[in-house]
XYZ file of C-alpha atoms in Angstrom:
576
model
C -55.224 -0.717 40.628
C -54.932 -0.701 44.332
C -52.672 2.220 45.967
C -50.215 -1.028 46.749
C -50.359 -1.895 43.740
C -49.466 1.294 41.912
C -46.820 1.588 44.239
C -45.036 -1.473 43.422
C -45.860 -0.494 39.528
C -44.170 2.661 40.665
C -40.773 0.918 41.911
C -40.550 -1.507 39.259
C -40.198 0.966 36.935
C -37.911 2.984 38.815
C -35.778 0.408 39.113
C -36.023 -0.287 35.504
C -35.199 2.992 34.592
C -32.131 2.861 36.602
C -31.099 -0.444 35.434
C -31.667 1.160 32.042
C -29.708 4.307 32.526
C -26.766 2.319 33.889
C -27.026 0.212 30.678
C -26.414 3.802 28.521
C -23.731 4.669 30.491
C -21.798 1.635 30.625
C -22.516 0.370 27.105
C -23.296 2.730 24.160
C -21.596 5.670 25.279
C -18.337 4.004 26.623
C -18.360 2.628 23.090
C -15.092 3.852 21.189
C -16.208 5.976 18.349
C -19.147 8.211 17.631
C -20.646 6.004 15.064
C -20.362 2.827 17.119
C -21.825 4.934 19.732
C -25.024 5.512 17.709
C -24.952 2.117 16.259
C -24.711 0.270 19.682
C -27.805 2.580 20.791
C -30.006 2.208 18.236
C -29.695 -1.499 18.719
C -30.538 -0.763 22.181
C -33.872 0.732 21.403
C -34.909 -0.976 18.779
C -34.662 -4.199 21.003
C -36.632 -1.970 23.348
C -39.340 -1.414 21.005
C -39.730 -5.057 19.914
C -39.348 -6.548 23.789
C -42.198 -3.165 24.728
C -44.292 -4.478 21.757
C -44.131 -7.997 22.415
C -44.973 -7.950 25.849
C -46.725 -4.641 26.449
C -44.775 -4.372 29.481
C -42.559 -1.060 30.337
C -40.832 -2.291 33.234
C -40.338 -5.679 31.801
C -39.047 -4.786 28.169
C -36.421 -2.033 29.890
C -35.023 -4.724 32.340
C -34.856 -7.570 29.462
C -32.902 -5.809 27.200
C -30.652 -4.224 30.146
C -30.225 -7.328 31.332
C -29.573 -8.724 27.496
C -26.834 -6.371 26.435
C -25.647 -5.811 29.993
C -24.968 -9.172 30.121
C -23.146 -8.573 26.597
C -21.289 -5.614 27.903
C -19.872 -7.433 31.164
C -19.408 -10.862 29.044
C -16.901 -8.559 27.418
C -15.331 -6.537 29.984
C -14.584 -9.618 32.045
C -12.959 -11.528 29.223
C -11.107 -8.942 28.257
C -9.588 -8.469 31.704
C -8.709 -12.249 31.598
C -7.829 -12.874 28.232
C -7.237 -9.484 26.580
C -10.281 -10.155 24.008
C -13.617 -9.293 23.556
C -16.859 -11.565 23.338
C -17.415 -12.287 19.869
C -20.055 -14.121 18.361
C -18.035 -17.160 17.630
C -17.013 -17.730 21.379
C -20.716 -18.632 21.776
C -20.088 -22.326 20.081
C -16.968 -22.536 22.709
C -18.128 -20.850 25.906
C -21.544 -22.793 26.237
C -20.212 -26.117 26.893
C -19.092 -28.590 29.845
C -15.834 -26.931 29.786
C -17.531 -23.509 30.666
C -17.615 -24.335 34.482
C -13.746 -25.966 34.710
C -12.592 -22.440 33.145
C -14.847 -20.281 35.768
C -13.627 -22.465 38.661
C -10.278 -21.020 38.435
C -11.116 -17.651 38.573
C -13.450 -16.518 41.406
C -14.706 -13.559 40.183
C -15.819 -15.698 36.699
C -17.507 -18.017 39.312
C -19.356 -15.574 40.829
C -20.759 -13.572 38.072
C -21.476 -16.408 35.999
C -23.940 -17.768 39.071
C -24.876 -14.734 39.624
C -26.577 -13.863 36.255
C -28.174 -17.648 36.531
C -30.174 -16.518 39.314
C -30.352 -12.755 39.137
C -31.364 -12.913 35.676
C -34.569 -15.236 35.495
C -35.867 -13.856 38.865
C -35.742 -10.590 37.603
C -37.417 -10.771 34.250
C -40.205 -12.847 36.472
C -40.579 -10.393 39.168
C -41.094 -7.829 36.172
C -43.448 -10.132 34.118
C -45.504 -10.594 37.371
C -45.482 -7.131 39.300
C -46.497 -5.232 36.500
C -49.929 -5.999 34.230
C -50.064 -5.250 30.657
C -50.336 -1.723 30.713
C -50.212 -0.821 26.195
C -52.701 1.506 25.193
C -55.044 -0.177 28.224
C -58.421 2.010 27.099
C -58.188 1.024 23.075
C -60.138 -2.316 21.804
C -58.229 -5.510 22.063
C -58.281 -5.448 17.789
C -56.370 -2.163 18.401
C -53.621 -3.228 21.132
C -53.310 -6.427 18.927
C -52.406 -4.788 15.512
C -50.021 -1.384 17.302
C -48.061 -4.133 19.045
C -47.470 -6.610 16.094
C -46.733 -3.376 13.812
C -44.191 -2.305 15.845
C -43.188 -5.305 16.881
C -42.330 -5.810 12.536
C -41.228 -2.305 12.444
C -38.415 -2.904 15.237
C -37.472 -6.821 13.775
C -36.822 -4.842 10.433
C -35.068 -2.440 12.191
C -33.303 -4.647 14.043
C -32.502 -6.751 10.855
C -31.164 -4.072 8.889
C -28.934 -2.327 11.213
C -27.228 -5.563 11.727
C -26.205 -5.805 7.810
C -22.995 -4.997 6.778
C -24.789 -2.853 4.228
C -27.012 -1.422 6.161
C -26.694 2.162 7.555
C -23.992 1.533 9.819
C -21.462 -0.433 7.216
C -18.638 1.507 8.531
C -18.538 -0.545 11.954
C -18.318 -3.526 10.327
C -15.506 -5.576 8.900
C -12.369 -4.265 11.150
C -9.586 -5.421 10.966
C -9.650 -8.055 14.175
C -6.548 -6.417 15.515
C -8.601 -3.449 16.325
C -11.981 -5.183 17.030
C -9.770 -7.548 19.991
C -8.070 -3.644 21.426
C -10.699 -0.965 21.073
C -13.255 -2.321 24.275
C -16.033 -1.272 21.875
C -17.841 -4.681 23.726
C -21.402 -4.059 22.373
C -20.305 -3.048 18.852
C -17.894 -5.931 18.529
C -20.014 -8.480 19.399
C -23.041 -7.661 17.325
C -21.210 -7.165 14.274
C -18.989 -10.080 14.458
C -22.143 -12.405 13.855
C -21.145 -11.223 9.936
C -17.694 -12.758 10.257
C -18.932 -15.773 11.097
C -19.832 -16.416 7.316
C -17.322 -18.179 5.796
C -16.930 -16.954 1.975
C -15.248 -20.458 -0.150
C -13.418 -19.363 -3.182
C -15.426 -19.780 -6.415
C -13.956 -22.037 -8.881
C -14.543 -21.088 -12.553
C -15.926 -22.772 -15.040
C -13.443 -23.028 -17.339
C -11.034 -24.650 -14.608
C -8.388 -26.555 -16.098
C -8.697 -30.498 -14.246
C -6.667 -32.072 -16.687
C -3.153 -30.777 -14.825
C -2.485 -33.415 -12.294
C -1.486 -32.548 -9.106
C -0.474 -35.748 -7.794
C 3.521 -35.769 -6.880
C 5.066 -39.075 -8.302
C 8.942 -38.742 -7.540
C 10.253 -40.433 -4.240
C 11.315 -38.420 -1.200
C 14.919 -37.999 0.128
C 14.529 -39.614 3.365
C 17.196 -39.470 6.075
C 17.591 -42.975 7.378
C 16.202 -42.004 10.746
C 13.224 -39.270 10.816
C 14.566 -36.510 12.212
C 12.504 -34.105 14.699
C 11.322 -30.783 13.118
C 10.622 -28.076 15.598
C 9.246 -24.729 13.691
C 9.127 -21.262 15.767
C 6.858 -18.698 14.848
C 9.147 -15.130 15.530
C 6.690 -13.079 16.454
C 6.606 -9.457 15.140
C 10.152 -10.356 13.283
C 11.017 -9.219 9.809
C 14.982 -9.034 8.883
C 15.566 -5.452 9.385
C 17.950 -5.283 6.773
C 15.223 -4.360 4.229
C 14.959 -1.089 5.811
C 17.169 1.094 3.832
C 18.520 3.114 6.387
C 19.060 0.116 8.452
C 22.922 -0.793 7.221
C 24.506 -0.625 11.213
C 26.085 -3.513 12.632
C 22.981 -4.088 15.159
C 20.649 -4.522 11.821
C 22.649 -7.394 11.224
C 21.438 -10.991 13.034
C 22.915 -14.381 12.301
C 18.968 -15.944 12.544
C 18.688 -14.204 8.860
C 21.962 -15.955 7.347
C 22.653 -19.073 5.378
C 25.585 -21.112 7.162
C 26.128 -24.654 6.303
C 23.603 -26.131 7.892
C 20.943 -23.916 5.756
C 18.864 -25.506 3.575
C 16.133 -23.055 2.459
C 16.415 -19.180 3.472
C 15.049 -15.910 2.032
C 12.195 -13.495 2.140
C 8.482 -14.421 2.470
C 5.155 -12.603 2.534
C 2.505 -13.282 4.830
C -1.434 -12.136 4.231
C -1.272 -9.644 7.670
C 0.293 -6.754 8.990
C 1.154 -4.968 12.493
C -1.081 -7.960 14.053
C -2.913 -10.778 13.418
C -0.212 -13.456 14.411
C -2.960 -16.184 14.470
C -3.647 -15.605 10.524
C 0.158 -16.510 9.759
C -0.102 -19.398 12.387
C -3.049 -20.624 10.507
C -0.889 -20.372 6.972
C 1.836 -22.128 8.334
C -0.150 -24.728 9.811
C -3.103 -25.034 7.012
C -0.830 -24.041 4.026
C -4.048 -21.779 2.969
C -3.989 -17.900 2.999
C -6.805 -16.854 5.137
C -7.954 -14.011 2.672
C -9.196 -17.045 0.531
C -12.470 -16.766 3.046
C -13.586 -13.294 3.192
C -13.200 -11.602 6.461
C -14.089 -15.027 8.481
C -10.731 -15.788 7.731
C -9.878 -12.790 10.361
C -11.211 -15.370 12.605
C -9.184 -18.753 11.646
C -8.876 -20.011 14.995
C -12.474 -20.140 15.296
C -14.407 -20.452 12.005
C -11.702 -22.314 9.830
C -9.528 -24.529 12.113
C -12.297 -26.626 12.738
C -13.172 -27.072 8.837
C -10.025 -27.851 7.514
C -9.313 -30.918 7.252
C -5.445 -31.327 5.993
C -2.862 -29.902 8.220
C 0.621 -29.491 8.720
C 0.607 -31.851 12.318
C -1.478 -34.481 10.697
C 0.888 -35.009 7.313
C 3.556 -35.274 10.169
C 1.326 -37.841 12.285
C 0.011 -39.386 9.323
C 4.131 -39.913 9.077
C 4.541 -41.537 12.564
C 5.700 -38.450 14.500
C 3.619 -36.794 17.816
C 2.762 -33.280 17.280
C 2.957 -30.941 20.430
C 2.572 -27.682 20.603
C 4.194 -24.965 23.119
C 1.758 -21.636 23.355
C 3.593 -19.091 25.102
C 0.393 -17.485 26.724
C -3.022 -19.151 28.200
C -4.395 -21.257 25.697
C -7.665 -19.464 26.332
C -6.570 -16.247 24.466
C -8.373 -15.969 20.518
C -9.488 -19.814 21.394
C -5.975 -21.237 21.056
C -6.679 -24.289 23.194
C -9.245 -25.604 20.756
C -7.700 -24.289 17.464
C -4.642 -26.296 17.637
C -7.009 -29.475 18.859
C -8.718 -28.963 15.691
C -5.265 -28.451 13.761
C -4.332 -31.917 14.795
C -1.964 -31.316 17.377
C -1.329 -34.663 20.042
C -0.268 -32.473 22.905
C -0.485 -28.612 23.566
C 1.150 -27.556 26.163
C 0.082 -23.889 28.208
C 2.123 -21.076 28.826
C 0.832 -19.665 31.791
C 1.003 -23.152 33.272
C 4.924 -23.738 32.772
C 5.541 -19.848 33.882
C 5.362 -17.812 30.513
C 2.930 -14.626 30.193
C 3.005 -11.472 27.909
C 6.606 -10.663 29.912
C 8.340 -13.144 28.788
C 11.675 -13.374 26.954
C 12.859 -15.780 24.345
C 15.296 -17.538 26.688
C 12.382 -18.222 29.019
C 10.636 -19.813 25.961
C 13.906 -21.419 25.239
C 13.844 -23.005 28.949
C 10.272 -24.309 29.127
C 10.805 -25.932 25.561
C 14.170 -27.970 26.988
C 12.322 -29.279 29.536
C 9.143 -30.491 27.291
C 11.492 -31.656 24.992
C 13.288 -33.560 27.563
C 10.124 -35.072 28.576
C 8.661 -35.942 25.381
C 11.765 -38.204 24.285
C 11.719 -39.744 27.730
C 7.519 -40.453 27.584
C 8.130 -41.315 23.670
C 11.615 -42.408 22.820
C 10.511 -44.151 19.732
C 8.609 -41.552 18.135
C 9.970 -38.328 16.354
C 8.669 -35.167 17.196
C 6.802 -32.151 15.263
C 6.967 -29.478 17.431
C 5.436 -25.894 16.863
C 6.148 -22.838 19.152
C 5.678 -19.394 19.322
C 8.169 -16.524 20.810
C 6.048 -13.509 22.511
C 8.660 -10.617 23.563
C 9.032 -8.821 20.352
C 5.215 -8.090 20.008
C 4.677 -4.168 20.390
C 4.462 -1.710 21.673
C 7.982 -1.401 21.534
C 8.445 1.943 23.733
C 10.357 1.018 26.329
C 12.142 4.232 26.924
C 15.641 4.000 25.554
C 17.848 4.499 28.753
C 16.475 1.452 30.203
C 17.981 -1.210 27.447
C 21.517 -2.300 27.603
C 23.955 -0.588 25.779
C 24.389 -0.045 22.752
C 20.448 0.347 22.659
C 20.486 2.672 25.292
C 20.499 5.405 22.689
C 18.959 7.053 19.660
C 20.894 4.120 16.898
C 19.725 6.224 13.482
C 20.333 9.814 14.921
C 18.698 12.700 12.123
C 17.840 9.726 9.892
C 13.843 11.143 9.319
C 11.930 13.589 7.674
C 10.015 15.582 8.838
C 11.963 15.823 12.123
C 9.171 15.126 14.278
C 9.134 11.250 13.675
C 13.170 11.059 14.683
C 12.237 10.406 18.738
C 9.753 8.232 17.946
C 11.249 5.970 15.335
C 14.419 5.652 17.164
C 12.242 4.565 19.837
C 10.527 1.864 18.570
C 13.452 0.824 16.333
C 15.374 0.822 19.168
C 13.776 -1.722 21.064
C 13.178 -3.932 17.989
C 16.749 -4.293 17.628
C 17.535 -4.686 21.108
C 14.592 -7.801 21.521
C 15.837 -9.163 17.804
C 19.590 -8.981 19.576
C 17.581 -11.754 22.579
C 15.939 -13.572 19.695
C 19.017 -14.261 17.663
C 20.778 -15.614 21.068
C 17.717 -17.922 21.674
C 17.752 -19.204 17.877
C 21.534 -20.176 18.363
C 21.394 -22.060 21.697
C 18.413 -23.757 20.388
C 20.120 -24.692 17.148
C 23.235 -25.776 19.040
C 20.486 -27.875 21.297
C 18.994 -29.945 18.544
C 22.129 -30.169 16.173
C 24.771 -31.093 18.323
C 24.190 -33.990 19.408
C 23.559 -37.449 17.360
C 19.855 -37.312 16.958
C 19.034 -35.985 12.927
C 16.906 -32.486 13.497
C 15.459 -29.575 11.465
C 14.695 -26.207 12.424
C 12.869 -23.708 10.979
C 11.816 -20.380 12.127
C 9.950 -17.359 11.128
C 8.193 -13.876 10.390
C 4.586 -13.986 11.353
C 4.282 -10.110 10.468
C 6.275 -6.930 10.730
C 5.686 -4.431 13.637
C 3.536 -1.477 13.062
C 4.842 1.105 15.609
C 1.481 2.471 15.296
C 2.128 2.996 11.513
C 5.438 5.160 11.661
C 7.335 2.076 9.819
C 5.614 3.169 6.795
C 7.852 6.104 6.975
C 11.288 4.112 6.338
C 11.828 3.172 2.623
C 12.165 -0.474 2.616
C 14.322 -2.555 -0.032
C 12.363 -5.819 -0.548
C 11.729 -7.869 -4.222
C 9.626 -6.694 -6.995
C 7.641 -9.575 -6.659
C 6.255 -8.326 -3.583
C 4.317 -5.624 -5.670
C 2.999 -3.330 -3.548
C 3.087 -5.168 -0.165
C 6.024 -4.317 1.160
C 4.677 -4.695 4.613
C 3.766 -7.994 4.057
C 7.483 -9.474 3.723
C 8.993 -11.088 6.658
C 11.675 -13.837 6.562
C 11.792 -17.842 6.465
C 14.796 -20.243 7.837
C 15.333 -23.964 7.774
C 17.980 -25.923 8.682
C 18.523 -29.163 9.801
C 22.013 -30.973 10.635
C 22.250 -33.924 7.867
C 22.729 -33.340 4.307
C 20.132 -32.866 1.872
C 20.362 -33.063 -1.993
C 18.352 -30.126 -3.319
C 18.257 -26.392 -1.886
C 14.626 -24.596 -1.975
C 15.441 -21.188 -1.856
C 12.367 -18.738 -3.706
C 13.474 -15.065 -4.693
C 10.044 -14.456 -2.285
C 8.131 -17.240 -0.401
C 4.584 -16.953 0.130
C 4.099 -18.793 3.878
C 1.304 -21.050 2.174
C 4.552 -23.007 1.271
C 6.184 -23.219 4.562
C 4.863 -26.314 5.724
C 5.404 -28.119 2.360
C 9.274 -26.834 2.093
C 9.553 -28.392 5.533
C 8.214 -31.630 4.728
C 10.992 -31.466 1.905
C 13.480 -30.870 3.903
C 12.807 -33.458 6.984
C 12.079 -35.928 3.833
C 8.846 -36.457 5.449
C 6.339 -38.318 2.785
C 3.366 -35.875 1.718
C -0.428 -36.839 2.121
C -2.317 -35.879 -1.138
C -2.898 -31.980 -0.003
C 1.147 -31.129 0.607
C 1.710 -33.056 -2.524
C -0.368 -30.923 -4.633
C 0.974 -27.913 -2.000
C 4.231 -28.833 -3.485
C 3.357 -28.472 -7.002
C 2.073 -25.218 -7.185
C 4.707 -23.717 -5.384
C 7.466 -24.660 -7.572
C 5.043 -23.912 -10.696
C 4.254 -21.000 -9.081
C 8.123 -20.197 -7.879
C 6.823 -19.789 -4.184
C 4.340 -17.807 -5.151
C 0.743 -18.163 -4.291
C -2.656 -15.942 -4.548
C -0.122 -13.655 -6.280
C 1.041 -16.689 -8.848
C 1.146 -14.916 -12.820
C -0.550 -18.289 -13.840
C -4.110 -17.726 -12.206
C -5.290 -20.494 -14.350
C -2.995 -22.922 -12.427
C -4.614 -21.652 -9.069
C -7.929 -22.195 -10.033
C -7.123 -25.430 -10.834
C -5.613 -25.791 -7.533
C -8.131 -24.773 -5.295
C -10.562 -27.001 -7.239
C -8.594 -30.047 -6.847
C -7.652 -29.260 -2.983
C -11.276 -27.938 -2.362
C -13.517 -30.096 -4.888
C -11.529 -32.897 -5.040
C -10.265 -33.399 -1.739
C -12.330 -31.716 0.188
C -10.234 -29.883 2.658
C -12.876 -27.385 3.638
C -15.266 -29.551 5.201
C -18.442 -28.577 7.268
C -17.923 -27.628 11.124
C -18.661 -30.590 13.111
């Protein structure tokens, strides 16, 4: 090799090592615990090894796999800055499409990395192909070089493959719960292992299932004589507060959680998620399916399941003459929301961010936007009723505002020397504090909109709901909590259900404890919607069942439920 040569040799794999180093720092060890650490480094090298193998190339293999996961690592970084979540496996089937480009266009620092790594990236691994010659074990026969570098080319795919097991040595960074995997920035990590929640796990059916129950529903409907619209609101982070035991002050007390006359179904109701994971309880209410039917995929239901289900809450409603719109109080880019409720069946969704909502918004600015869609949809659509689904944002944690800047009376420490031991007494008065004080917003909000739909002429049903309790950070685990005995030993699962609507209806539907499978199908009752085949059979099991679901004492009747919605109707149907 020429002095010029050897030079260039020299740089190449300076800069490589730099590149390299940059790739450590940046990506394994900003990584949030020790073992993801390890586990995010080992992957490193062992791609190392197989791209060093492969190619017999030092300054090539350390630029490809910097450039690899350091395209991983910033992939991450950047989409969590813009939509507060991580790249995950399943964002590949979303992200490399047409729509890509529209999305980068409106951000200008998106536009300008993403061209970026289309040029930067294939120059550089051809400038490193072509500056630097094959340079593995260069004095050794050819028979030699061959069989070193497709041993440890083997050695590093096995490597490779195992690692990325959940049962391989590093099981204990996979399967997190996806509130944490979206909020710990562990970007290498979370990606990688999120390639195993992709795998969708379909209940098994038994043998012995019982198919001669029939789950067909052959009594007529109550209709009103004009369909009335039905607008549900998912409450985020809302639970009554009332099954806290030391919660018995007048500020526990909210008129969202009470029957009036206009009530037609009311009580407690469990959901399948806790402290986070609103989109699991959207995907209930919306699917009528719990999403621990699917393994953990069904952490991911707004990627891996909305597109395979094929029965839905908006389409019974559509299949029923109404439109379907949606109101998302964020950008519909955040956990793939945009496509989700496409694939739910929705006519119309309709962006936060674009009508002026973000993560500071209150319920009255919800409250706004939705008067003004409303308005708009009757005007565009005067002969069709409406389905409409929204969701509230303010009460979502962290609720630590610090006390002396809410209104009175929540200005102050509400359940003074309520805890033991006494260092939880600051912070539970905190965080309860600020609950009550956003549930005080959300109960205003719920009782202008109610007066909004019911007062005038038009028929109309509203229901609204718990997605999940708040965690604040696991101190509610402290308070005792009153809730049914059905809920076994969930009581963190139990939120609360309303529905109302201002015509009379001839049965009541209240459960002792609803599971929020039912939801959609006690709606349908109520707006005397007709029910395709699924909410028929929906129907069924929850009053066999008494609103019970996965939970049900008859797990003979289940099985036979998920074989006739699953085998016979095929409501899980293969990703298009």
């Amino acid at each position: 090799m020429t002095s010029a040569g050897a030079r260039r040799t020299f740089i190449l794999r300076a800069l490589a090592v730099v590149l390299f180093a940059a790739l450590v720092v940046f990506g394994p060890l900003a990584e949030n615990t020790a073992d993801e650490k390890v586990f995010a480094a080992t992957a490193i090298l062992l791609s190392l090894l197989f791209v060093l193998m492969a190619s017999a190339r030092i300054a090539f293999a350390l630029i490809a796999v910097s450039l690899l996961f350091g395209a991983i690592e910033i992939a991450g970084r950047l989409k969590f800055l813009y939509l507060q979540t991580p790249l995950l496996a399943p964002d590949l089937e979303y992200f490399l499409n047409s729509g890509t480009l529209e999305v980068f266009s409106h951000y200008p620092l998106l536009l300008g990395v993403g061209i970026g790594a289309l040029v930067l990236i294939p120059l550089l691994l051809v400038l490193s192909w072509r500056g630097e010659r094959a340079a593995l074990l260069p004095q050794r026969p050819r028979w030699v070089r061959f069989g070193v570098r497709l041993g440890g080319a083997l050695v590093a795919a096995w490597g490779l493959t195992w690692i990325l097991t959940a049962n391989g040595p590093y099981g204990g960074v996979f399967n997190k719960p996806m509130w944490i995997t979206i909020n710990d920035k562990s970007f290498i990590t979370d990606f990688l292992t999120s390639f195993n929640d992709t795998v969708i796990t379909e209940p098994v059916i038994p043998a012995d299932v019982d198919r001669s129950i029939s789950w067909k529903l052959d009594r007529p409907m109550q209709a009103p004589a004009q369909r009335p619209d039905v607008v549900m609101v998912l409450e985020e982070s809302t639970f009554d507060p009332r099954i806290l035991k030391l919660c018995t002050i007048k500020q526990c007390r909210a008129a969202m959680f009470d029957a009036d006359k206009q009530t037609r179904a009311h009580g407690l109701m469990t959901v399948h998620t806790f402290g986070g994971g609103t989109w699991t309880s959207e995907f209930s209410a919306l699917t009528g399916l719990a999403h621990t039917l699917f393994g953990n995929a069904g952490l991911y239901a707004p990627y891996n399941l909305a597109p395979r289900v094929a029965y839905t809450l908006p389409r019974a409603f559509q299949h029923a003459g109404y439109r379907a719109i949606a109101l998302y109080p964020m950008s519909g880019d955040f956990l793939n929301a945009r496509n989700a409720y496409d694939f739910y069946g929705f006519d119309a969704f309709y962006d936060g961010t674009e009508h002026g909502l973000g993560w500071e918004s209150h319920d009255a600015d919800l409250l706004e936007v939705f008067k003004r869609i409303h308005a708009d949809e009757k005007r565009d659509h005067p002969d069709q009723p409406l389905f409409v689904f929204m969701l509230t944002l303010h009460q979502h944690g962290p609720h630590m505002t610090p006390l002396d800047k809410l209104p009175p009376p929540f200005d102050k420490p509400l359940f003074p020397g309520k805890f033991k031991p006494k260092a939880l007494d600051d912070w539970l008065n905190l965080n309860l504090g600020n609950y009550l004080q956003r549930l005080a917003e959300s109960d205003a909000m719920m009782s202008q909109l109610q007066s909004y739909l019911f007062d005038g002429k038009a028929p109309a049903v509203l229901v609204h709901f718990g997605d999940h309790q708040p965690s604040f950070d696991g101190a509610i685990n402290e308070i005792p909590k009153v809730v049914p005995k059905l809920a076994g030993p969930v009581a963190h699962w139990v939120t609360y259900y309303m529905i109302k609507s201002n015509f009379p209806v001839r049965a009541h539907y209240d459960y002792p404890l609803l599971d929020i499978a039912f939801l959609g199908s006690l709606a349908l009752d109520v707006a005397g919607v007709p029910k395709d085949a699924f909410y028929q059979a929906n129907t069924l099991l929850r009053e066999r069942c008494n609103g019970r679901y996965l939970d049900c004492k008859n797990r003979k009747m289940v099985a036979s439920y998920h074989d006739y919605i699953f085998s016979t109707l095929g409501d899980l149907h293969e990703s298009q």
